[in-house]
């Protein structure tokens, strides 16, 4: 009977196979998590970019209305109205809604994204408006927008408008009128002084004649 020679080849044991399978499983899970995280990060970045663009678009429309307005009326801290030269309403922006408030322009929703904060204020002369709001989309992305916008047109006869001294209206015109009155008053004083000087000159002439007459008498 022929004897068998021991083989140099060695097979894979069940334990080694299970370890290899577990290692491959963990590698696949890790790769899957990396892909998922990257997708979520990309989606969040895209959502952030989109809501920022939405906020910029809304702010651009508000800023355009403010710059073109002749007067601005603030109705509390959540609404303001722009007026033209004739006092007619151009646009009304408001933060309203029973639930999930939205920003509206003339009662029309400007964006489906929820606005969780809206605040508007003006300077004492109502020549500029500070606008701030926060938008949130359905995916949880949010964008905060803040801007200080000054109107370009000067004030006039529009109702509710406040004169701007820098534009030469209102108080500035009154001040100029007072300065003009003072200026004319100074001219009158100068004229009186001029007449007094003429009288003094006449007196000097009389005195001169008098001295000449007295001199003639002595002769």
mmCIF file with all atom_site columns, C-alpha atoms in Angstrom:
data_model
loop_
_atom_site.group_PDB
_atom_site.id
_atom_site.type_symbol
_atom_site.label_atom_id
_atom_site.label_alt_id
_atom_site.label_comp_id
_atom_site.label_asym_id
_atom_site.label_entity_id
_atom_site.label_seq_id
_atom_site.pdbx_PDB_ins_code
_atom_site.Cartn_x
_atom_site.Cartn_y
_atom_site.Cartn_z
_atom_site.occupancy
_atom_site.B_iso_or_equiv
_atom_site.pdbx_formal_charge
_atom_site.auth_seq_id
_atom_site.auth_comp_id
_atom_site.auth_asym_id
_atom_site.auth_atom_id
_atom_site.pdbx_PDB_model_num
ATOM 1   C CA . UNK A 1 1   ? 0.000   0.000   0.000  1.00 0.00 ? 1   UNK A CA 1
ATOM 2   C CA . UNK A 1 2   ? 1.435   3.324   -1.041 1.00 0.00 ? 2   UNK A CA 1
ATOM 3   C CA . UNK A 1 3   ? 2.064   5.885   1.673  1.00 0.00 ? 3   UNK A CA 1
ATOM 4   C CA . UNK A 1 4   ? 0.601   9.426   1.368  1.00 0.00 ? 4   UNK A CA 1
ATOM 5   C CA . UNK A 1 5   ? 2.867   12.422  1.572  1.00 0.00 ? 5   UNK A CA 1
ATOM 6   C CA . UNK A 1 6   ? 1.635   15.289  3.701  1.00 0.00 ? 6   UNK A CA 1
ATOM 7   C CA . UNK A 1 7   ? 0.405   18.187  1.583  1.00 0.00 ? 7   UNK A CA 1
ATOM 8   C CA . UNK A 1 8   ? 2.033   21.639  1.856  1.00 0.00 ? 8   UNK A CA 1
ATOM 9   C CA . UNK A 1 9   ? -1.256  23.441  1.019  1.00 0.00 ? 9   UNK A CA 1
ATOM 10  C CA . UNK A 1 10  ? -3.418  24.557  3.918  1.00 0.00 ? 10  UNK A CA 1
ATOM 11  C CA . UNK A 1 11  ? -7.136  25.419  3.703  1.00 0.00 ? 11  UNK A CA 1
ATOM 12  C CA . UNK A 1 12  ? -9.061  28.350  5.279  1.00 0.00 ? 12  UNK A CA 1
ATOM 13  C CA . UNK A 1 13  ? -10.639 27.606  8.564  1.00 0.00 ? 13  UNK A CA 1
ATOM 14  C CA . UNK A 1 14  ? -14.176 28.646  9.432  1.00 0.00 ? 14  UNK A CA 1
ATOM 15  C CA . UNK A 1 15  ? -12.902 31.114  12.009 1.00 0.00 ? 15  UNK A CA 1
ATOM 16  C CA . UNK A 1 16  ? -10.676 32.879  9.493  1.00 0.00 ? 16  UNK A CA 1
ATOM 17  C CA . UNK A 1 17  ? -13.531 33.049  7.013  1.00 0.00 ? 17  UNK A CA 1
ATOM 18  C CA . UNK A 1 18  ? -15.830 34.645  9.584  1.00 0.00 ? 18  UNK A CA 1
ATOM 19  C CA . UNK A 1 19  ? -13.177 37.201  10.548 1.00 0.00 ? 19  UNK A CA 1
ATOM 20  C CA . UNK A 1 20  ? -12.651 38.143  6.914  1.00 0.00 ? 20  UNK A CA 1
ATOM 21  C CA . UNK A 1 21  ? -16.377 38.502  6.370  1.00 0.00 ? 21  UNK A CA 1
ATOM 22  C CA . UNK A 1 22  ? -16.735 40.713  9.456  1.00 0.00 ? 22  UNK A CA 1
ATOM 23  C CA . UNK A 1 23  ? -13.854 42.917  8.321  1.00 0.00 ? 23  UNK A CA 1
ATOM 24  C CA . UNK A 1 24  ? -15.390 43.302  4.874  1.00 0.00 ? 24  UNK A CA 1
ATOM 25  C CA . UNK A 1 25  ? -18.741 44.120  6.466  1.00 0.00 ? 25  UNK A CA 1
ATOM 26  C CA . UNK A 1 26  ? -17.261 46.876  8.622  1.00 0.00 ? 26  UNK A CA 1
ATOM 27  C CA . UNK A 1 27  ? -15.427 48.326  5.630  1.00 0.00 ? 27  UNK A CA 1
ATOM 28  C CA . UNK A 1 28  ? -18.625 48.422  3.581  1.00 0.00 ? 28  UNK A CA 1
ATOM 29  C CA . UNK A 1 29  ? -20.527 50.026  6.472  1.00 0.00 ? 29  UNK A CA 1
ATOM 30  C CA . UNK A 1 30  ? -17.816 52.661  6.924  1.00 0.00 ? 30  UNK A CA 1
ATOM 31  C CA . UNK A 1 31  ? -17.821 53.482  3.223  1.00 0.00 ? 31  UNK A CA 1
ATOM 32  C CA . UNK A 1 32  ? -21.604 53.711  3.272  1.00 0.00 ? 32  UNK A CA 1
ATOM 33  C CA . UNK A 1 33  ? -21.512 56.114  6.201  1.00 0.00 ? 33  UNK A CA 1
ATOM 34  C CA . UNK A 1 34  ? -18.937 58.265  4.452  1.00 0.00 ? 34  UNK A CA 1
ATOM 35  C CA . UNK A 1 35  ? -21.102 58.436  1.340  1.00 0.00 ? 35  UNK A CA 1
ATOM 36  C CA . UNK A 1 36  ? -24.200 59.241  3.415  1.00 0.00 ? 36  UNK A CA 1
ATOM 37  C CA . UNK A 1 37  ? -22.409 61.991  5.331  1.00 0.00 ? 37  UNK A CA 1
ATOM 38  C CA . UNK A 1 38  ? -21.132 63.494  2.112  1.00 0.00 ? 38  UNK A CA 1
ATOM 39  C CA . UNK A 1 39  ? -24.615 63.439  0.605  1.00 0.00 ? 39  UNK A CA 1
ATOM 40  C CA . UNK A 1 40  ? -26.116 65.072  3.684  1.00 0.00 ? 40  UNK A CA 1
ATOM 41  C CA . UNK A 1 41  ? -23.378 67.673  3.723  1.00 0.00 ? 41  UNK A CA 1
ATOM 42  C CA . UNK A 1 42  ? -23.954 68.428  0.050  1.00 0.00 ? 42  UNK A CA 1
ATOM 43  C CA . UNK A 1 43  ? -27.720 68.634  0.542  1.00 0.00 ? 43  UNK A CA 1
ATOM 44  C CA . UNK A 1 44  ? -27.310 70.918  3.546  1.00 0.00 ? 44  UNK A CA 1
ATOM 45  C CA . UNK A 1 45  ? -24.888 73.115  1.652  1.00 0.00 ? 45  UNK A CA 1
ATOM 46  C CA . UNK A 1 46  ? -27.229 73.252  -1.324 1.00 0.00 ? 46  UNK A CA 1
ATOM 47  C CA . UNK A 1 47  ? -30.210 74.028  0.911  1.00 0.00 ? 47  UNK A CA 1
ATOM 48  C CA . UNK A 1 48  ? -28.243 76.730  2.684  1.00 0.00 ? 48  UNK A CA 1
ATOM 49  C CA . UNK A 1 49  ? -27.258 78.260  -0.623 1.00 0.00 ? 49  UNK A CA 1
ATOM 50  C CA . UNK A 1 50  ? -30.825 78.168  -1.943 1.00 0.00 ? 50  UNK A CA 1
ATOM 51  C CA . UNK A 1 51  ? -32.343 79.786  1.138  1.00 0.00 ? 51  UNK A CA 1
ATOM 52  C CA . UNK A 1 52  ? -29.631 82.427  1.143  1.00 0.00 ? 52  UNK A CA 1
ATOM 53  C CA . UNK A 1 53  ? -30.496 83.203  -2.464 1.00 0.00 ? 53  UNK A CA 1
ATOM 54  C CA . UNK A 1 54  ? -34.157 83.422  -1.485 1.00 0.00 ? 54  UNK A CA 1
ATOM 55  C CA . UNK A 1 55  ? -33.328 85.807  1.341  1.00 0.00 ? 55  UNK A CA 1
ATOM 56  C CA . UNK A 1 56  ? -31.194 87.915  -0.971 1.00 0.00 ? 56  UNK A CA 1
ATOM 57  C CA . UNK A 1 57  ? -33.991 88.051  -3.541 1.00 0.00 ? 57  UNK A CA 1
ATOM 58  C CA . UNK A 1 58  ? -36.530 89.204  -0.942 1.00 0.00 ? 58  UNK A CA 1
ATOM 59  C CA . UNK A 1 59  ? -34.113 91.763  0.438  1.00 0.00 ? 59  UNK A CA 1
ATOM 60  C CA . UNK A 1 60  ? -33.349 93.093  -3.051 1.00 0.00 ? 60  UNK A CA 1
ATOM 61  C CA . UNK A 1 61  ? -37.046 93.693  -3.699 1.00 0.00 ? 61  UNK A CA 1
ATOM 62  C CA . UNK A 1 62  ? -37.462 95.454  -0.352 1.00 0.00 ? 62  UNK A CA 1
ATOM 63  C CA . UNK A 1 63  ? -34.350 97.554  -0.889 1.00 0.00 ? 63  UNK A CA 1
ATOM 64  C CA . UNK A 1 64  ? -35.496 98.559  -4.381 1.00 0.00 ? 64  UNK A CA 1
ATOM 65  C CA . UNK A 1 65  ? -38.841 99.726  -2.993 1.00 0.00 ? 65  UNK A CA 1
ATOM 66  C CA . UNK A 1 66  ? -37.154 101.677 -0.204 1.00 0.00 ? 66  UNK A CA 1
ATOM 67  C CA . UNK A 1 67  ? -34.691 103.387 -2.549 1.00 0.00 ? 67  UNK A CA 1
ATOM 68  C CA . UNK A 1 68  ? -37.453 104.385 -4.975 1.00 0.00 ? 68  UNK A CA 1
ATOM 69  C CA . UNK A 1 69  ? -39.835 105.527 -2.232 1.00 0.00 ? 69  UNK A CA 1
ATOM 70  C CA . UNK A 1 70  ? -40.535 109.164 -1.496 1.00 0.00 ? 70  UNK A CA 1
ATOM 71  C CA . UNK A 1 71  ? -41.732 108.396 2.033  1.00 0.00 ? 71  UNK A CA 1
ATOM 72  C CA . UNK A 1 72  ? -41.695 105.380 4.339  1.00 0.00 ? 72  UNK A CA 1
ATOM 73  C CA . UNK A 1 73  ? -44.290 104.477 6.950  1.00 0.00 ? 73  UNK A CA 1
ATOM 74  C CA . UNK A 1 74  ? -43.405 101.830 9.541  1.00 0.00 ? 74  UNK A CA 1
ATOM 75  C CA . UNK A 1 75  ? -46.433 99.984  10.904 1.00 0.00 ? 75  UNK A CA 1
ATOM 76  C CA . UNK A 1 76  ? -44.915 98.512  14.032 1.00 0.00 ? 76  UNK A CA 1
ATOM 77  C CA . UNK A 1 77  ? -41.813 96.354  13.913 1.00 0.00 ? 77  UNK A CA 1
ATOM 78  C CA . UNK A 1 78  ? -43.180 93.774  11.468 1.00 0.00 ? 78  UNK A CA 1
ATOM 79  C CA . UNK A 1 79  ? -44.508 95.864  8.599  1.00 0.00 ? 79  UNK A CA 1
ATOM 80  C CA . UNK A 1 80  ? -43.625 98.926  6.558  1.00 0.00 ? 80  UNK A CA 1
ATOM 81  C CA . UNK A 1 81  ? -45.130 100.770 3.589  1.00 0.00 ? 81  UNK A CA 1
ATOM 82  C CA . UNK A 1 82  ? -43.431 102.760 0.846  1.00 0.00 ? 82  UNK A CA 1
ATOM 83  C CA . UNK A 1 83  ? -45.152 105.795 -0.709 1.00 0.00 ? 83  UNK A CA 1
ATOM 84  C CA . UNK A 1 84  ? -44.592 107.665 -3.956 1.00 0.00 ? 84  UNK A CA 1
ATOM 85  C CA . UNK A 1 85  ? -44.488 111.454 -4.460 1.00 0.00 ? 85  UNK A CA 1
ATOM 86  C CA . UNK A 1 86  ? -48.286 111.703 -4.532 1.00 0.00 ? 86  UNK A CA 1
ATOM 87  C CA . UNK A 1 87  ? -48.655 109.793 -1.283 1.00 0.00 ? 87  UNK A CA 1
ATOM 88  C CA . UNK A 1 88  ? -49.932 106.655 -3.006 1.00 0.00 ? 88  UNK A CA 1
ATOM 89  C CA . UNK A 1 89  ? -48.943 103.291 -1.610 1.00 0.00 ? 89  UNK A CA 1
ATOM 90  C CA . UNK A 1 90  ? -46.250 101.599 -3.667 1.00 0.00 ? 90  UNK A CA 1
ATOM 91  C CA . UNK A 1 91  ? -45.613 98.424  -1.666 1.00 0.00 ? 91  UNK A CA 1
ATOM 92  C CA . UNK A 1 92  ? -46.477 97.057  1.762  1.00 0.00 ? 92  UNK A CA 1
ATOM 93  C CA . UNK A 1 93  ? -44.188 94.426  3.274  1.00 0.00 ? 93  UNK A CA 1
ATOM 94  C CA . UNK A 1 94  ? -45.361 92.476  6.304  1.00 0.00 ? 94  UNK A CA 1
ATOM 95  C CA . UNK A 1 95  ? -44.617 89.432  8.411  1.00 0.00 ? 95  UNK A CA 1
ATOM 96  C CA . UNK A 1 96  ? -47.902 87.678  8.886  1.00 0.00 ? 96  UNK A CA 1
ATOM 97  C CA . UNK A 1 97  ? -49.712 84.353  8.996  1.00 0.00 ? 97  UNK A CA 1
ATOM 98  C CA . UNK A 1 98  ? -51.640 82.326  11.577 1.00 0.00 ? 98  UNK A CA 1
ATOM 99  C CA . UNK A 1 99  ? -48.982 79.603  11.756 1.00 0.00 ? 99  UNK A CA 1
ATOM 100 C CA . UNK A 1 100 ? -45.642 79.319  10.053 1.00 0.00 ? 100 UNK A CA 1
ATOM 101 C CA . UNK A 1 101 ? -45.399 83.023  9.299  1.00 0.00 ? 101 UNK A CA 1
ATOM 102 C CA . UNK A 1 102 ? -44.284 84.185  5.876  1.00 0.00 ? 102 UNK A CA 1
ATOM 103 C CA . UNK A 1 103 ? -43.033 87.453  4.416  1.00 0.00 ? 103 UNK A CA 1
ATOM 104 C CA . UNK A 1 104 ? -45.654 89.055  2.207  1.00 0.00 ? 104 UNK A CA 1
ATOM 105 C CA . UNK A 1 105 ? -45.620 91.873  -0.310 1.00 0.00 ? 105 UNK A CA 1
ATOM 106 C CA . UNK A 1 106 ? -49.023 93.459  -0.863 1.00 0.00 ? 106 UNK A CA 1
ATOM 107 C CA . UNK A 1 107 ? -50.662 90.406  0.775  1.00 0.00 ? 107 UNK A CA 1
ATOM 108 C CA . UNK A 1 108 ? -48.819 88.020  -1.582 1.00 0.00 ? 108 UNK A CA 1
ATOM 109 C CA . UNK A 1 109 ? -46.381 85.517  -0.075 1.00 0.00 ? 109 UNK A CA 1
ATOM 110 C CA . UNK A 1 110 ? -42.875 86.159  -1.351 1.00 0.00 ? 110 UNK A CA 1
ATOM 111 C CA . UNK A 1 111 ? -41.458 82.746  -0.406 1.00 0.00 ? 111 UNK A CA 1
ATOM 112 C CA . UNK A 1 112 ? -42.848 79.425  0.855  1.00 0.00 ? 112 UNK A CA 1
ATOM 113 C CA . UNK A 1 113 ? -40.009 79.275  3.372  1.00 0.00 ? 113 UNK A CA 1
ATOM 114 C CA . UNK A 1 114 ? -41.011 79.983  6.952  1.00 0.00 ? 114 UNK A CA 1
ATOM 115 C CA . UNK A 1 115 ? -39.844 83.256  8.452  1.00 0.00 ? 115 UNK A CA 1
ATOM 116 C CA . UNK A 1 116 ? -39.112 82.837  12.161 1.00 0.00 ? 116 UNK A CA 1
ATOM 117 C CA . UNK A 1 117 ? -37.995 86.421  12.776 1.00 0.00 ? 117 UNK A CA 1
ATOM 118 C CA . UNK A 1 118 ? -38.739 89.763  11.152 1.00 0.00 ? 118 UNK A CA 1
ATOM 119 C CA . UNK A 1 119 ? -37.777 93.212  12.378 1.00 0.00 ? 119 UNK A CA 1
ATOM 120 C CA . UNK A 1 120 ? -37.750 96.628  10.745 1.00 0.00 ? 120 UNK A CA 1
ATOM 121 C CA . UNK A 1 121 ? -36.871 100.059 12.085 1.00 0.00 ? 121 UNK A CA 1
ATOM 122 C CA . UNK A 1 122 ? -36.122 103.535 10.736 1.00 0.00 ? 122 UNK A CA 1
ATOM 123 C CA . UNK A 1 123 ? -33.895 106.402 11.721 1.00 0.00 ? 123 UNK A CA 1
ATOM 124 C CA . UNK A 1 124 ? -35.468 109.549 13.279 1.00 0.00 ? 124 UNK A CA 1
ATOM 125 C CA . UNK A 1 125 ? -35.775 111.291 9.890  1.00 0.00 ? 125 UNK A CA 1
ATOM 126 C CA . UNK A 1 126 ? -37.187 108.203 8.130  1.00 0.00 ? 126 UNK A CA 1
ATOM 127 C CA . UNK A 1 127 ? -34.633 108.381 5.367  1.00 0.00 ? 127 UNK A CA 1
ATOM 128 C CA . UNK A 1 128 ? -33.335 104.830 5.847  1.00 0.00 ? 128 UNK A CA 1
ATOM 129 C CA . UNK A 1 129 ? -34.651 101.449 6.934  1.00 0.00 ? 129 UNK A CA 1
ATOM 130 C CA . UNK A 1 130 ? -32.933 98.589  8.734  1.00 0.00 ? 130 UNK A CA 1
ATOM 131 C CA . UNK A 1 131 ? -34.357 95.213  7.704  1.00 0.00 ? 131 UNK A CA 1
ATOM 132 C CA . UNK A 1 132 ? -33.599 91.907  9.382  1.00 0.00 ? 132 UNK A CA 1
ATOM 133 C CA . UNK A 1 133 ? -35.266 88.511  9.012  1.00 0.00 ? 133 UNK A CA 1
ATOM 134 C CA . UNK A 1 134 ? -34.539 84.777  9.342  1.00 0.00 ? 134 UNK A CA 1
ATOM 135 C CA . UNK A 1 135 ? -35.777 82.151  6.878  1.00 0.00 ? 135 UNK A CA 1
ATOM 136 C CA . UNK A 1 136 ? -36.045 78.405  7.507  1.00 0.00 ? 136 UNK A CA 1
ATOM 137 C CA . UNK A 1 137 ? -36.750 75.778  4.864  1.00 0.00 ? 137 UNK A CA 1
ATOM 138 C CA . UNK A 1 138 ? -38.321 72.348  5.259  1.00 0.00 ? 138 UNK A CA 1
ATOM 139 C CA . UNK A 1 139 ? -34.915 70.653  5.507  1.00 0.00 ? 139 UNK A CA 1
ATOM 140 C CA . UNK A 1 140 ? -33.866 72.745  8.499  1.00 0.00 ? 140 UNK A CA 1
ATOM 141 C CA . UNK A 1 141 ? -31.560 75.119  6.654  1.00 0.00 ? 141 UNK A CA 1
ATOM 142 C CA . UNK A 1 142 ? -31.756 78.724  7.795  1.00 0.00 ? 142 UNK A CA 1
ATOM 143 C CA . UNK A 1 143 ? -30.456 82.074  6.618  1.00 0.00 ? 143 UNK A CA 1
ATOM 144 C CA . UNK A 1 144 ? -30.278 85.362  8.503  1.00 0.00 ? 144 UNK A CA 1
ATOM 145 C CA . UNK A 1 145 ? -30.465 88.521  6.398  1.00 0.00 ? 145 UNK A CA 1
ATOM 146 C CA . UNK A 1 146 ? -29.615 91.998  7.693  1.00 0.00 ? 146 UNK A CA 1
ATOM 147 C CA . UNK A 1 147 ? -29.299 95.203  5.702  1.00 0.00 ? 147 UNK A CA 1
ATOM 148 C CA . UNK A 1 148 ? -29.421 98.991  6.174  1.00 0.00 ? 148 UNK A CA 1
ATOM 149 C CA . UNK A 1 149 ? -31.093 100.619 3.169  1.00 0.00 ? 149 UNK A CA 1
ATOM 150 C CA . UNK A 1 150 ? -31.313 104.381 2.513  1.00 0.00 ? 150 UNK A CA 1
ATOM 151 C CA . UNK A 1 151 ? -33.893 105.904 0.197  1.00 0.00 ? 151 UNK A CA 1
ATOM 152 C CA . UNK A 1 152 ? -32.646 107.934 -2.742 1.00 0.00 ? 152 UNK A CA 1
ATOM 153 C CA . UNK A 1 153 ? -35.523 110.336 -3.376 1.00 0.00 ? 153 UNK A CA 1
ATOM 154 C CA . UNK A 1 154 ? -35.790 113.438 -1.249 1.00 0.00 ? 154 UNK A CA 1
ATOM 155 C CA . UNK A 1 155 ? -38.899 114.187 0.814  1.00 0.00 ? 155 UNK A CA 1
ATOM 156 C CA . UNK A 1 156 ? -41.662 116.364 -0.513 1.00 0.00 ? 156 UNK A CA 1
ATOM 157 C CA . UNK A 1 157 ? -45.368 116.777 -0.012 1.00 0.00 ? 157 UNK A CA 1
ATOM 158 C CA . UNK A 1 158 ? -46.064 113.080 0.432  1.00 0.00 ? 158 UNK A CA 1
ATOM 159 C CA . UNK A 1 159 ? -48.217 112.379 3.517  1.00 0.00 ? 159 UNK A CA 1
ATOM 160 C CA . UNK A 1 160 ? -46.288 110.936 6.397  1.00 0.00 ? 160 UNK A CA 1
ATOM 161 C CA . UNK A 1 161 ? -42.939 112.025 5.027  1.00 0.00 ? 161 UNK A CA 1
ATOM 162 C CA . UNK A 1 162 ? -40.389 113.686 7.246  1.00 0.00 ? 162 UNK A CA 1
ATOM 163 C CA . UNK A 1 163 ? -38.236 116.456 5.746  1.00 0.00 ? 163 UNK A CA 1
ATOM 164 C CA . UNK A 1 164 ? -34.600 115.655 5.349  1.00 0.00 ? 164 UNK A CA 1
ATOM 165 C CA . UNK A 1 165 ? -32.304 118.631 6.085  1.00 0.00 ? 165 UNK A CA 1
ATOM 166 C CA . UNK A 1 166 ? -29.669 117.127 3.820  1.00 0.00 ? 166 UNK A CA 1
ATOM 167 C CA . UNK A 1 167 ? -32.036 117.506 0.854  1.00 0.00 ? 167 UNK A CA 1
ATOM 168 C CA . UNK A 1 168 ? -32.757 121.177 1.569  1.00 0.00 ? 168 UNK A CA 1
ATOM 169 C CA . UNK A 1 169 ? -36.319 120.612 2.786  1.00 0.00 ? 169 UNK A CA 1
ATOM 170 C CA . UNK A 1 170 ? -38.233 121.259 5.971  1.00 0.00 ? 170 UNK A CA 1
ATOM 171 C CA . UNK A 1 171 ? -36.089 122.575 8.763  1.00 0.00 ? 171 UNK A CA 1
ATOM 172 C CA . UNK A 1 172 ? -33.247 123.403 6.440  1.00 0.00 ? 172 UNK A CA 1
ATOM 173 C CA . UNK A 1 173 ? -35.498 125.739 4.445  1.00 0.00 ? 173 UNK A CA 1
ATOM 174 C CA . UNK A 1 174 ? -36.707 127.440 7.635  1.00 0.00 ? 174 UNK A CA 1
ATOM 175 C CA . UNK A 1 175 ? -33.177 127.919 8.796  1.00 0.00 ? 175 UNK A CA 1
ATOM 176 C CA . UNK A 1 176 ? -32.261 129.471 5.473  1.00 0.00 ? 176 UNK A CA 1
ATOM 177 C CA . UNK A 1 177 ? -35.212 131.836 5.768  1.00 0.00 ? 177 UNK A CA 1
ATOM 178 C CA . UNK A 1 178 ? -34.092 132.964 9.196  1.00 0.00 ? 178 UNK A CA 1
ATOM 179 C CA . UNK A 1 179 ? -30.591 133.496 7.924  1.00 0.00 ? 179 UNK A CA 1
ATOM 180 C CA . UNK A 1 180 ? -31.981 135.578 5.041  1.00 0.00 ? 180 UNK A CA 1
ATOM 181 C CA . UNK A 1 181 ? -33.965 137.756 7.451  1.00 0.00 ? 181 UNK A CA 1
ATOM 182 C CA . UNK A 1 182 ? -30.891 138.329 9.564  1.00 0.00 ? 182 UNK A CA 1
ATOM 183 C CA . UNK A 1 183 ? -28.902 139.111 6.468  1.00 0.00 ? 183 UNK A CA 1
ATOM 184 C CA . UNK A 1 184 ? -31.424 141.732 5.326  1.00 0.00 ? 184 UNK A CA 1
ATOM 185 C CA . UNK A 1 185 ? -31.469 143.167 8.821  1.00 0.00 ? 185 UNK A CA 1
ATOM 186 C CA . UNK A 1 186 ? -27.719 143.589 8.700  1.00 0.00 ? 186 UNK A CA 1
ATOM 187 C CA . UNK A 1 187 ? -28.060 145.418 5.383  1.00 0.00 ? 187 UNK A CA 1
ATOM 188 C CA . UNK A 1 188 ? -30.556 147.859 6.917  1.00 0.00 ? 188 UNK A CA 1
ATOM 189 C CA . UNK A 1 189 ? -28.195 148.542 9.780  1.00 0.00 ? 189 UNK A CA 1
ATOM 190 C CA . UNK A 1 190 ? -25.395 149.182 7.351  1.00 0.00 ? 190 UNK A CA 1
ATOM 191 C CA . UNK A 1 191 ? -27.595 151.599 5.421  1.00 0.00 ? 191 UNK A CA 1
ATOM 192 C CA . UNK A 1 192 ? -28.408 153.516 8.588  1.00 0.00 ? 192 UNK A CA 1
ATOM 193 C CA . UNK A 1 193 ? -24.777 153.667 9.475  1.00 0.00 ? 193 UNK A CA 1
ATOM 194 C CA . UNK A 1 194 ? -24.045 155.006 6.005  1.00 0.00 ? 194 UNK A CA 1
ATOM 195 C CA . UNK A 1 195 ? -26.569 157.809 6.418  1.00 0.00 ? 195 UNK A CA 1
ATOM 196 C CA . UNK A 1 196 ? -25.127 158.710 9.777  1.00 0.00 ? 196 UNK A CA 1
ATOM 197 C CA . UNK A 1 197 ? -21.709 158.940 8.222  1.00 0.00 ? 197 UNK A CA 1
ATOM 198 C CA . UNK A 1 198 ? -23.103 161.308 5.580  1.00 0.00 ? 198 UNK A CA 1
ATOM 199 C CA . UNK A 1 199 ? -24.592 163.483 8.291  1.00 0.00 ? 199 UNK A CA 1
ATOM 200 C CA . UNK A 1 200 ? -21.258 163.547 10.023 1.00 0.00 ? 200 UNK A CA 1
ATOM 201 C CA . UNK A 1 201 ? -19.658 164.605 6.761  1.00 0.00 ? 201 UNK A CA 1
ATOM 202 C CA . UNK A 1 202 ? -22.204 167.437 6.433  1.00 0.00 ? 202 UNK A CA 1
ATOM 203 C CA . UNK A 1 203 ? -21.424 168.560 9.939  1.00 0.00 ? 203 UNK A CA 1
ATOM 204 C CA . UNK A 1 204 ? -17.759 168.527 9.115  1.00 0.00 ? 204 UNK A CA 1
ATOM 205 C CA . UNK A 1 205 ? -18.474 170.669 6.046  1.00 0.00 ? 205 UNK A CA 1
ATOM 206 C CA . UNK A 1 206 ? -20.498 173.104 8.116  1.00 0.00 ? 206 UNK A CA 1
ATOM 207 C CA . UNK A 1 207 ? -17.752 173.254 10.637 1.00 0.00 ? 207 UNK A CA 1
ATOM 208 C CA . UNK A 1 208 ? -15.321 173.903 7.849  1.00 0.00 ? 208 UNK A CA 1
ATOM 209 C CA . UNK A 1 209 ? -17.469 176.711 6.493  1.00 0.00 ? 209 UNK A CA 1
ATOM 210 C CA . UNK A 1 210 ? -17.898 178.075 9.940  1.00 0.00 ? 210 UNK A CA 1
ATOM 211 C CA . UNK A 1 211 ? -14.217 178.182 10.520 1.00 0.00 ? 211 UNK A CA 1
ATOM 212 C CA . UNK A 1 212 ? -13.729 179.859 7.193  1.00 0.00 ? 212 UNK A CA 1
ATOM 213 C CA . UNK A 1 213 ? -16.373 182.416 8.048  1.00 0.00 ? 213 UNK A CA 1
ATOM 214 C CA . UNK A 1 214 ? -14.807 183.109 11.396 1.00 0.00 ? 214 UNK A CA 1
ATOM 215 C CA . UNK A 1 215 ? -11.468 183.373 9.742  1.00 0.00 ? 215 UNK A CA 1
ATOM 216 C CA . UNK A 1 216 ? -12.908 185.878 7.290  1.00 0.00 ? 216 UNK A CA 1
ATOM 217 C CA . UNK A 1 217 ? -14.339 187.898 10.139 1.00 0.00 ? 217 UNK A CA 1
ATOM 218 C CA . UNK A 1 218 ? -10.971 188.163 11.798 1.00 0.00 ? 218 UNK A CA 1
ATOM 219 C CA . UNK A 1 219 ? -9.514  189.407 8.608  1.00 0.00 ? 219 UNK A CA 1
#
